[in-house]
Amino acid sequence: MIIPFFILHHGCPNRCIFCNVHKIAGNNPESLTEQSFRETIHKYLSNTKRNTAHTQIAFYGGNFTGMEKEHQVKLLKFAHSYIQNGQVDDIRISTRPDAIDNEGLELLKRFGVSTVEIGAQSFVDEVLRRSHRGHSSSDVVHAMNMLKERGFKTGIHIMLGLPGDDRSGYEYSVRKTIALKPDMVRIHPTIVFQDTVLAELFVKGAYIPLSMSEALDMCTYALEKFSEAQIPVIRLGLQTNREMENPGSIVAGPYHPAFRSLVEESIFFTMASSMLTEEASTGKEIIFSLAQKDVSAFRGQRKKNLQRLKDTHRLAGITVKTDQTQEEGAVFMTVEGRTWKVRKFGTPERYA
Ligand code: SF4
């Protein structure tokens, strides 16, 4: 269980052109008091059985290690008291790569921070410059090396669709991220939020966001690469909140409240299509079998995937069966007694 706190823009030396942290973080207070901190912890802890969950306090948003040291110590002390009394296991923070130094890392270690997530966003320096990030890709490499030397778990955040980026730049960023071997990754498509420089550029026609289908395709590529490298993608798309859903908050861009589900659906569509093209399936009844957990992504929202498969391959009908014993992420297809199997990002194999 993660108990999240948002520090908003605290510690940010500049404003990145895409960032409206108030929309991303939702309705969070400008500054965290000890009372509001303890109330939130209490709310989370009272709803959880301590024995069953690894419990972590997280400071998200802003730039934790870029804040004044006194402010960092104040928040770390609040959190550390729950580690000392055994109610919380450890702490996670997110920060910028250029705000990491030896002294700061010693402080984090002392107060029980186990995980540091770095906002890299891109490894193309021109993209970072145009996004007004204020750091370079070499800062990310340096920060990751320091964190690993000191035994922190690490996470890297990357974005797609930033100004000046393109498919090859994004693929380069994915490869560079993998080379740094983080313990986890978060991927966010660039969304144009109200009250940002990016929104002004969009209105002037100087920035064109990715379409939804481009974003889905690029995220599918990234998921495949990170899956091959055995690096978990712990978030794909922004976590939705009420602020974000307010009319006008999102000006443009590939936003969907269940973005990851859309990516998963598109992966299952490709898997099923790859098997159907191995057979002369036109006009036939097809049976797909898969693990219970995968059924809704396979069907798609409002059964869109099934309809698309039926139309694209001109099938007579589709039956979806669930199998308790079947491995997750694999799809079996039976047509006229012949069975095929495909795993996520794999190629179809004749099974029986
Ligand atoms: S460093 Fe992060 S929180 Fe700060 S302005 Fe940039 S994106 Fe927003």
Coordinates of C-alpha atoms and ligand atoms in Angstrom, one line a residue:
M1 CA 0.0 0.0 0.0
I2 CA 1.3 3.4 -0.9
I3 CA 0.1 6.5 1.1
P4 CA 0.7 9.4 -1.4
F5 CA 1.4 13.0 -0.6
F6 CA 1.9 15.7 -3.3
I7 CA 4.4 18.4 -2.7
L8 CA 3.2 20.3 -5.8
H9 CA 5.9 22.6 -7.3
H10 CA 8.1 22.7 -4.2
G11 CA 11.7 22.5 -5.1
C12 CA 11.2 23.1 -8.8
P13 CA 13.8 25.5 -10.1
N14 CA 11.7 26.3 -13.2
R15 CA 8.3 25.4 -14.7
C16 CA 8.4 22.7 -17.3
I17 CA 6.3 23.8 -20.3
F18 CA 3.8 20.8 -20.0
C19 CA 3.4 21.0 -16.2
N20 CA 0.3 22.0 -14.4
V21 CA 0.9 20.1 -11.2
H22 CA -2.4 21.3 -9.7
K23 CA -4.3 19.4 -12.3
I24 CA -2.0 16.3 -12.1
A25 CA -2.0 16.1 -8.3
G26 CA -5.7 16.9 -7.9
N27 CA -7.0 18.7 -4.8
N28 CA -4.0 18.6 -2.6
P29 CA -3.0 21.4 -0.1
E30 CA -0.3 23.9 -1.1
S31 CA 1.8 22.9 1.9
L32 CA 1.6 19.9 4.2
T33 CA 1.0 20.4 7.9
E34 CA 1.8 17.8 10.5
Q35 CA -1.9 17.6 11.3
S36 CA -3.1 17.0 7.7
F37 CA -0.2 14.5 7.2
R38 CA -1.2 12.5 10.3
E39 CA -4.9 12.6 9.4
T40 CA -4.1 11.1 5.9
I41 CA -1.9 8.4 7.3
H42 CA -4.5 7.5 9.9
K43 CA -7.2 7.3 7.2
Y44 CA -5.1 4.8 5.1
L45 CA -3.8 2.7 8.0
S46 CA -7.3 2.3 9.6
N47 CA -8.5 0.7 6.3
T48 CA -5.7 -1.8 6.0
K49 CA -4.6 -5.0 7.8
R50 CA -1.0 -4.2 8.7
N51 CA 0.1 -7.9 8.4
T52 CA -1.0 -8.2 4.8
A53 CA 0.5 -5.1 3.2
H54 CA 3.9 -3.6 2.6
T55 CA 3.2 0.0 3.5
Q56 CA 5.1 2.9 2.0
I57 CA 4.7 6.7 2.4
A58 CA 5.3 8.5 -1.0
F59 CA 6.1 12.1 -1.7
Y60 CA 5.2 12.7 -5.3
G61 CA 5.1 15.8 -7.5
G62 CA 7.6 18.7 -7.3
N63 CA 11.2 18.0 -6.7
F64 CA 11.7 16.5 -3.2
T65 CA 15.5 16.8 -3.0
G66 CA 15.5 20.2 -4.5
M67 CA 13.5 21.6 -1.6
E68 CA 15.2 23.4 1.3
K69 CA 16.9 21.0 3.6
E70 CA 14.8 22.0 6.6
H71 CA 11.6 21.3 4.6
Q72 CA 12.9 17.9 3.6
V73 CA 13.8 17.0 7.1
K74 CA 10.4 18.2 8.4
L75 CA 8.5 15.9 6.0
L76 CA 10.9 13.0 6.5
K77 CA 10.6 13.2 10.2
F78 CA 6.8 13.1 10.0
A79 CA 7.1 10.0 7.8
H80 CA 9.9 8.3 9.7
S81 CA 8.0 8.3 13.0
Y82 CA 5.6 5.8 11.4
I83 CA 8.6 3.6 10.4
Q84 CA 9.9 3.8 14.0
N85 CA 6.6 2.7 15.4
G86 CA 6.3 -0.2 12.9
Q87 CA 3.2 1.1 11.1
V88 CA 5.0 1.9 7.8
D89 CA 7.9 0.0 6.1
D90 CA 9.7 2.7 4.1
I91 CA 9.4 5.9 2.1
R92 CA 9.5 6.7 -1.6
I93 CA 10.1 10.0 -3.2
S94 CA 10.2 11.4 -6.7
T95 CA 12.6 14.1 -7.8
R96 CA 14.6 15.7 -10.6
P97 CA 17.9 14.2 -11.7
D98 CA 19.8 17.4 -11.2
A99 CA 18.8 17.6 -7.6
I100 CA 20.7 14.5 -6.4
D101 CA 24.0 14.8 -4.5
N102 CA 25.8 12.8 -1.8
E103 CA 24.7 14.9 1.1
G104 CA 21.0 14.7 0.0
L105 CA 21.2 10.9 -0.4
E106 CA 22.7 10.5 3.0
L107 CA 19.7 12.4 4.4
L108 CA 17.2 10.2 2.6
K109 CA 18.9 7.0 3.8
R110 CA 18.9 8.2 7.4
F111 CA 15.2 8.7 7.4
G112 CA 14.2 5.4 5.7
V113 CA 13.8 6.4 2.1
S114 CA 14.2 3.2 0.0
T115 CA 13.0 4.2 -3.4
V116 CA 13.8 7.3 -5.5
E117 CA 12.0 7.9 -8.8
I118 CA 13.7 10.2 -11.3
G119 CA 11.8 12.4 -13.7
A120 CA 13.9 11.9 -16.9
Q121 CA 11.1 12.5 -19.4
S122 CA 13.5 12.1 -22.4
F123 CA 17.1 11.3 -23.2
V124 CA 17.2 13.6 -26.2
D125 CA 18.8 16.8 -24.9
E126 CA 17.1 19.0 -27.5
V127 CA 13.7 17.7 -26.3
L128 CA 14.6 18.5 -22.7
R129 CA 15.7 22.0 -23.7
R130 CA 12.5 22.7 -25.6
S131 CA 10.4 21.4 -22.6
H132 CA 12.3 23.8 -20.3
R133 CA 13.4 21.0 -18.1
G134 CA 16.6 22.7 -17.1
H135 CA 18.6 19.5 -17.0
S136 CA 20.4 17.2 -19.5
S137 CA 20.2 13.5 -20.1
S138 CA 23.7 13.1 -18.6
D139 CA 22.2 14.3 -15.3
V140 CA 19.9 11.3 -15.4
V141 CA 22.7 8.9 -15.9
H142 CA 24.7 10.5 -13.1
A143 CA 21.8 10.5 -10.7
M144 CA 21.0 6.8 -11.4
N145 CA 24.6 5.8 -10.8
M146 CA 24.7 7.6 -7.5
L147 CA 21.4 6.1 -6.4
K148 CA 22.5 2.6 -7.4
E149 CA 25.8 2.9 -5.6
R150 CA 23.9 3.7 -2.4
G151 CA 21.5 0.8 -2.8
F152 CA 18.3 2.7 -3.5
K153 CA 15.5 1.2 -5.5
T154 CA 15.1 3.4 -8.6
G155 CA 12.4 4.4 -10.9
I156 CA 12.5 6.4 -14.2
H157 CA 9.7 8.5 -15.6
I158 CA 9.6 9.1 -19.4
M159 CA 7.2 10.9 -21.6
L160 CA 6.1 10.6 -25.2
G161 CA 4.9 13.4 -27.5
L162 CA 7.1 16.1 -26.0
P163 CA 7.8 19.2 -28.3
G164 CA 10.6 18.4 -30.7
D165 CA 10.4 14.6 -30.0
D166 CA 9.5 12.0 -32.6
R167 CA 9.2 8.2 -32.8
S168 CA 13.0 7.6 -33.1
G169 CA 13.8 10.0 -30.2
Y170 CA 11.2 8.3 -28.0
E171 CA 12.6 4.8 -28.9
Y172 CA 16.1 6.1 -28.1
S173 CA 14.8 7.2 -24.7
V174 CA 13.2 3.8 -24.1
R175 CA 16.6 2.1 -24.9
K176 CA 18.6 4.5 -22.7
T177 CA 16.1 3.9 -19.9
I178 CA 16.5 0.1 -20.2
A179 CA 20.3 0.5 -20.3
L180 CA 20.2 2.2 -16.9
K181 CA 18.3 -0.8 -15.4
P182 CA 15.8 1.0 -13.1
D183 CA 13.6 -1.2 -10.9
M184 CA 10.5 0.3 -12.4
V185 CA 9.3 2.8 -15.0
R186 CA 6.4 5.2 -15.4
I187 CA 5.3 6.3 -18.9
H188 CA 3.2 9.4 -19.6
P189 CA 1.9 10.6 -22.9
T190 CA 2.2 14.4 -23.1
I191 CA -1.2 16.0 -22.3
V192 CA -1.8 19.7 -23.0
F193 CA -3.1 21.1 -19.7
Q194 CA -4.7 24.5 -19.2
D195 CA -2.4 27.3 -17.9
T196 CA 0.8 25.9 -19.3
V197 CA 3.2 27.2 -21.9
L198 CA 2.4 24.1 -23.9
A199 CA -1.3 25.2 -24.1
E200 CA -0.2 28.5 -25.5
L201 CA 2.0 26.8 -28.1
F202 CA -0.9 24.5 -29.0
V203 CA -3.3 27.4 -29.5
K204 CA -0.8 29.1 -31.7
G205 CA -0.4 25.9 -33.8
A206 CA 3.3 25.6 -32.7
Y207 CA 2.7 22.2 -30.9
I208 CA 0.8 19.3 -32.3
P209 CA 0.0 16.6 -29.7
L210 CA 0.1 12.9 -30.5
S211 CA -3.1 11.3 -31.6
M212 CA -4.6 8.6 -29.4
S213 CA -3.6 5.9 -31.9
E214 CA 0.0 7.1 -32.1
A215 CA 0.2 7.2 -28.3
L216 CA -1.2 3.7 -28.0
D217 CA 1.2 2.4 -30.6
M218 CA 4.2 4.0 -28.9
C219 CA 3.2 2.7 -25.5
T220 CA 2.8 -0.8 -26.8
Y221 CA 6.3 -0.6 -28.2
A222 CA 7.6 0.6 -24.8
L223 CA 5.7 -2.1 -22.9
E224 CA 7.2 -4.8 -25.2
K225 CA 10.7 -3.5 -24.7
F226 CA 10.4 -3.1 -20.9
S227 CA 8.8 -6.5 -20.7
E228 CA 11.7 -8.1 -22.6
A229 CA 14.1 -6.3 -20.2
Q230 CA 12.0 -7.5 -17.2
I231 CA 11.5 -3.9 -16.0
P232 CA 8.0 -3.4 -14.6
V233 CA 6.0 -0.5 -16.0
I234 CA 4.1 0.6 -12.9
R235 CA 2.1 3.3 -14.5
L236 CA 1.1 4.0 -18.1
G237 CA -0.8 7.3 -18.5
L238 CA -1.7 9.8 -15.8
Q239 CA -3.7 8.9 -12.8
T240 CA -7.0 10.6 -13.3
N241 CA -8.6 12.8 -10.6
R242 CA -11.5 15.3 -10.4
E243 CA -9.4 18.3 -11.2
M244 CA -8.3 16.7 -14.4
E245 CA -11.8 15.8 -15.4
N246 CA -13.1 19.4 -14.9
P247 CA -14.2 20.9 -18.3
G248 CA -11.3 22.9 -19.8
S249 CA -8.5 21.3 -17.7
I250 CA -7.3 19.3 -20.6
V251 CA -6.9 21.3 -23.7
A252 CA -5.6 18.6 -26.0
G253 CA -3.6 15.4 -26.2
P254 CA -4.2 11.6 -25.9
Y255 CA -5.9 11.5 -22.5
H256 CA -8.1 8.7 -21.4
P257 CA -9.0 7.9 -17.8
A258 CA -8.2 4.2 -18.4
F259 CA -5.3 4.7 -20.8
R260 CA -3.4 1.6 -19.7
S261 CA -6.5 -0.5 -20.4
L262 CA -6.6 0.8 -24.0
V263 CA -3.0 -0.2 -24.5
E264 CA -3.7 -3.7 -23.1
E265 CA -6.8 -4.0 -25.4
S266 CA -4.7 -3.1 -28.4
I267 CA -2.1 -5.7 -27.5
F268 CA -4.8 -8.4 -27.2
F269 CA -6.2 -7.3 -30.5
T270 CA -2.8 -7.8 -32.2
M271 CA -2.3 -11.2 -30.5
A272 CA -5.7 -12.5 -31.7
S273 CA -5.2 -11.0 -35.2
S274 CA -1.7 -12.7 -35.5
M275 CA -3.3 -16.1 -34.9
L276 CA -6.3 -15.5 -37.2
T277 CA -3.9 -14.7 -40.1
E278 CA -2.3 -18.1 -39.6
E279 CA -5.6 -19.8 -40.5
A280 CA -8.1 -19.4 -43.3
S281 CA -10.5 -18.1 -40.7
T282 CA -13.0 -16.1 -42.9
G283 CA -16.6 -17.2 -42.3
K284 CA -15.6 -19.6 -39.4
E285 CA -16.6 -19.8 -35.7
I286 CA -13.6 -19.1 -33.5
I287 CA -13.1 -20.0 -29.9
F288 CA -10.6 -18.0 -27.8
S289 CA -9.6 -19.2 -24.4
L290 CA -7.7 -17.1 -21.8
A291 CA -7.1 -16.5 -18.1
Q292 CA -10.0 -14.8 -16.2
K293 CA -7.9 -11.8 -15.5
D294 CA -7.3 -11.0 -19.2
V295 CA -10.9 -11.4 -20.4
S296 CA -12.1 -7.9 -20.1
A297 CA -9.0 -6.4 -21.8
F298 CA -9.3 -9.1 -24.5
R299 CA -13.0 -8.1 -25.2
G300 CA -12.2 -4.4 -25.0
Q301 CA -14.5 -1.6 -23.8
R302 CA -18.0 -2.3 -24.9
K303 CA -16.7 -5.4 -26.6
K304 CA -15.0 -3.3 -29.2
N305 CA -12.1 -5.7 -29.8
L306 CA -14.5 -8.6 -30.5
Q307 CA -16.4 -6.6 -33.0
R308 CA -13.2 -5.3 -34.7
L309 CA -11.8 -8.9 -34.9
K310 CA -15.1 -10.1 -36.4
D311 CA -15.2 -7.3 -39.0
T312 CA -11.5 -7.3 -39.9
H313 CA -11.2 -11.1 -40.4
R314 CA -14.9 -11.6 -41.5
L315 CA -15.6 -14.2 -38.9
A316 CA -18.9 -16.0 -38.5
G317 CA -18.7 -15.7 -34.7
I318 CA -16.4 -15.5 -31.6
T319 CA -16.7 -17.4 -28.3
V320 CA -14.5 -16.3 -25.4
K321 CA -13.9 -19.0 -22.8
T322 CA -12.0 -18.5 -19.5
D323 CA -9.7 -21.1 -18.1
Q324 CA -8.7 -21.0 -14.4
T325 CA -5.5 -22.9 -15.2
Q326 CA -4.3 -20.8 -18.1
E327 CA -1.3 -18.6 -17.8
E328 CA -1.9 -14.9 -17.7
G329 CA -1.0 -13.0 -20.9
A330 CA -1.5 -15.9 -23.2
V331 CA -4.3 -16.5 -25.7
F332 CA -5.4 -19.8 -27.2
M333 CA -7.5 -20.0 -30.4
T334 CA -9.3 -23.0 -31.6
V335 CA -10.7 -23.2 -35.1
E336 CA -12.1 -26.4 -36.6
G337 CA -10.2 -28.6 -34.0
R338 CA -6.9 -26.9 -34.5
T339 CA -5.5 -24.8 -31.6
W340 CA -3.0 -22.0 -31.7
K341 CA -1.3 -20.2 -28.8
V342 CA 0.3 -16.8 -28.6
R343 CA 1.9 -15.0 -25.7
K344 CA 2.1 -11.3 -25.2
F345 CA 4.6 -9.9 -27.7
G346 CA 5.3 -13.4 -29.1
T347 CA 4.6 -15.1 -32.4
P348 CA 1.7 -17.7 -32.8
E349 CA 2.6 -21.3 -32.3
R350 CA 0.5 -24.4 -33.3
Y351 CA -0.5 -25.9 -30.0
A352 CA -2.6 -28.9 -30.9
Ligands
SF4_1 S1 10.1 19.4 -12.3 FE1 8.2 18.2 -12.2 S2 6.8 19.2 -10.8 FE2 8.4 20.6 -11.3 S3 7.7 21.9 -13.0 FE3 8.8 20.2 -13.9 S4 7.3 18.5 -14.2 FE4 6.4 20.0 -12.9

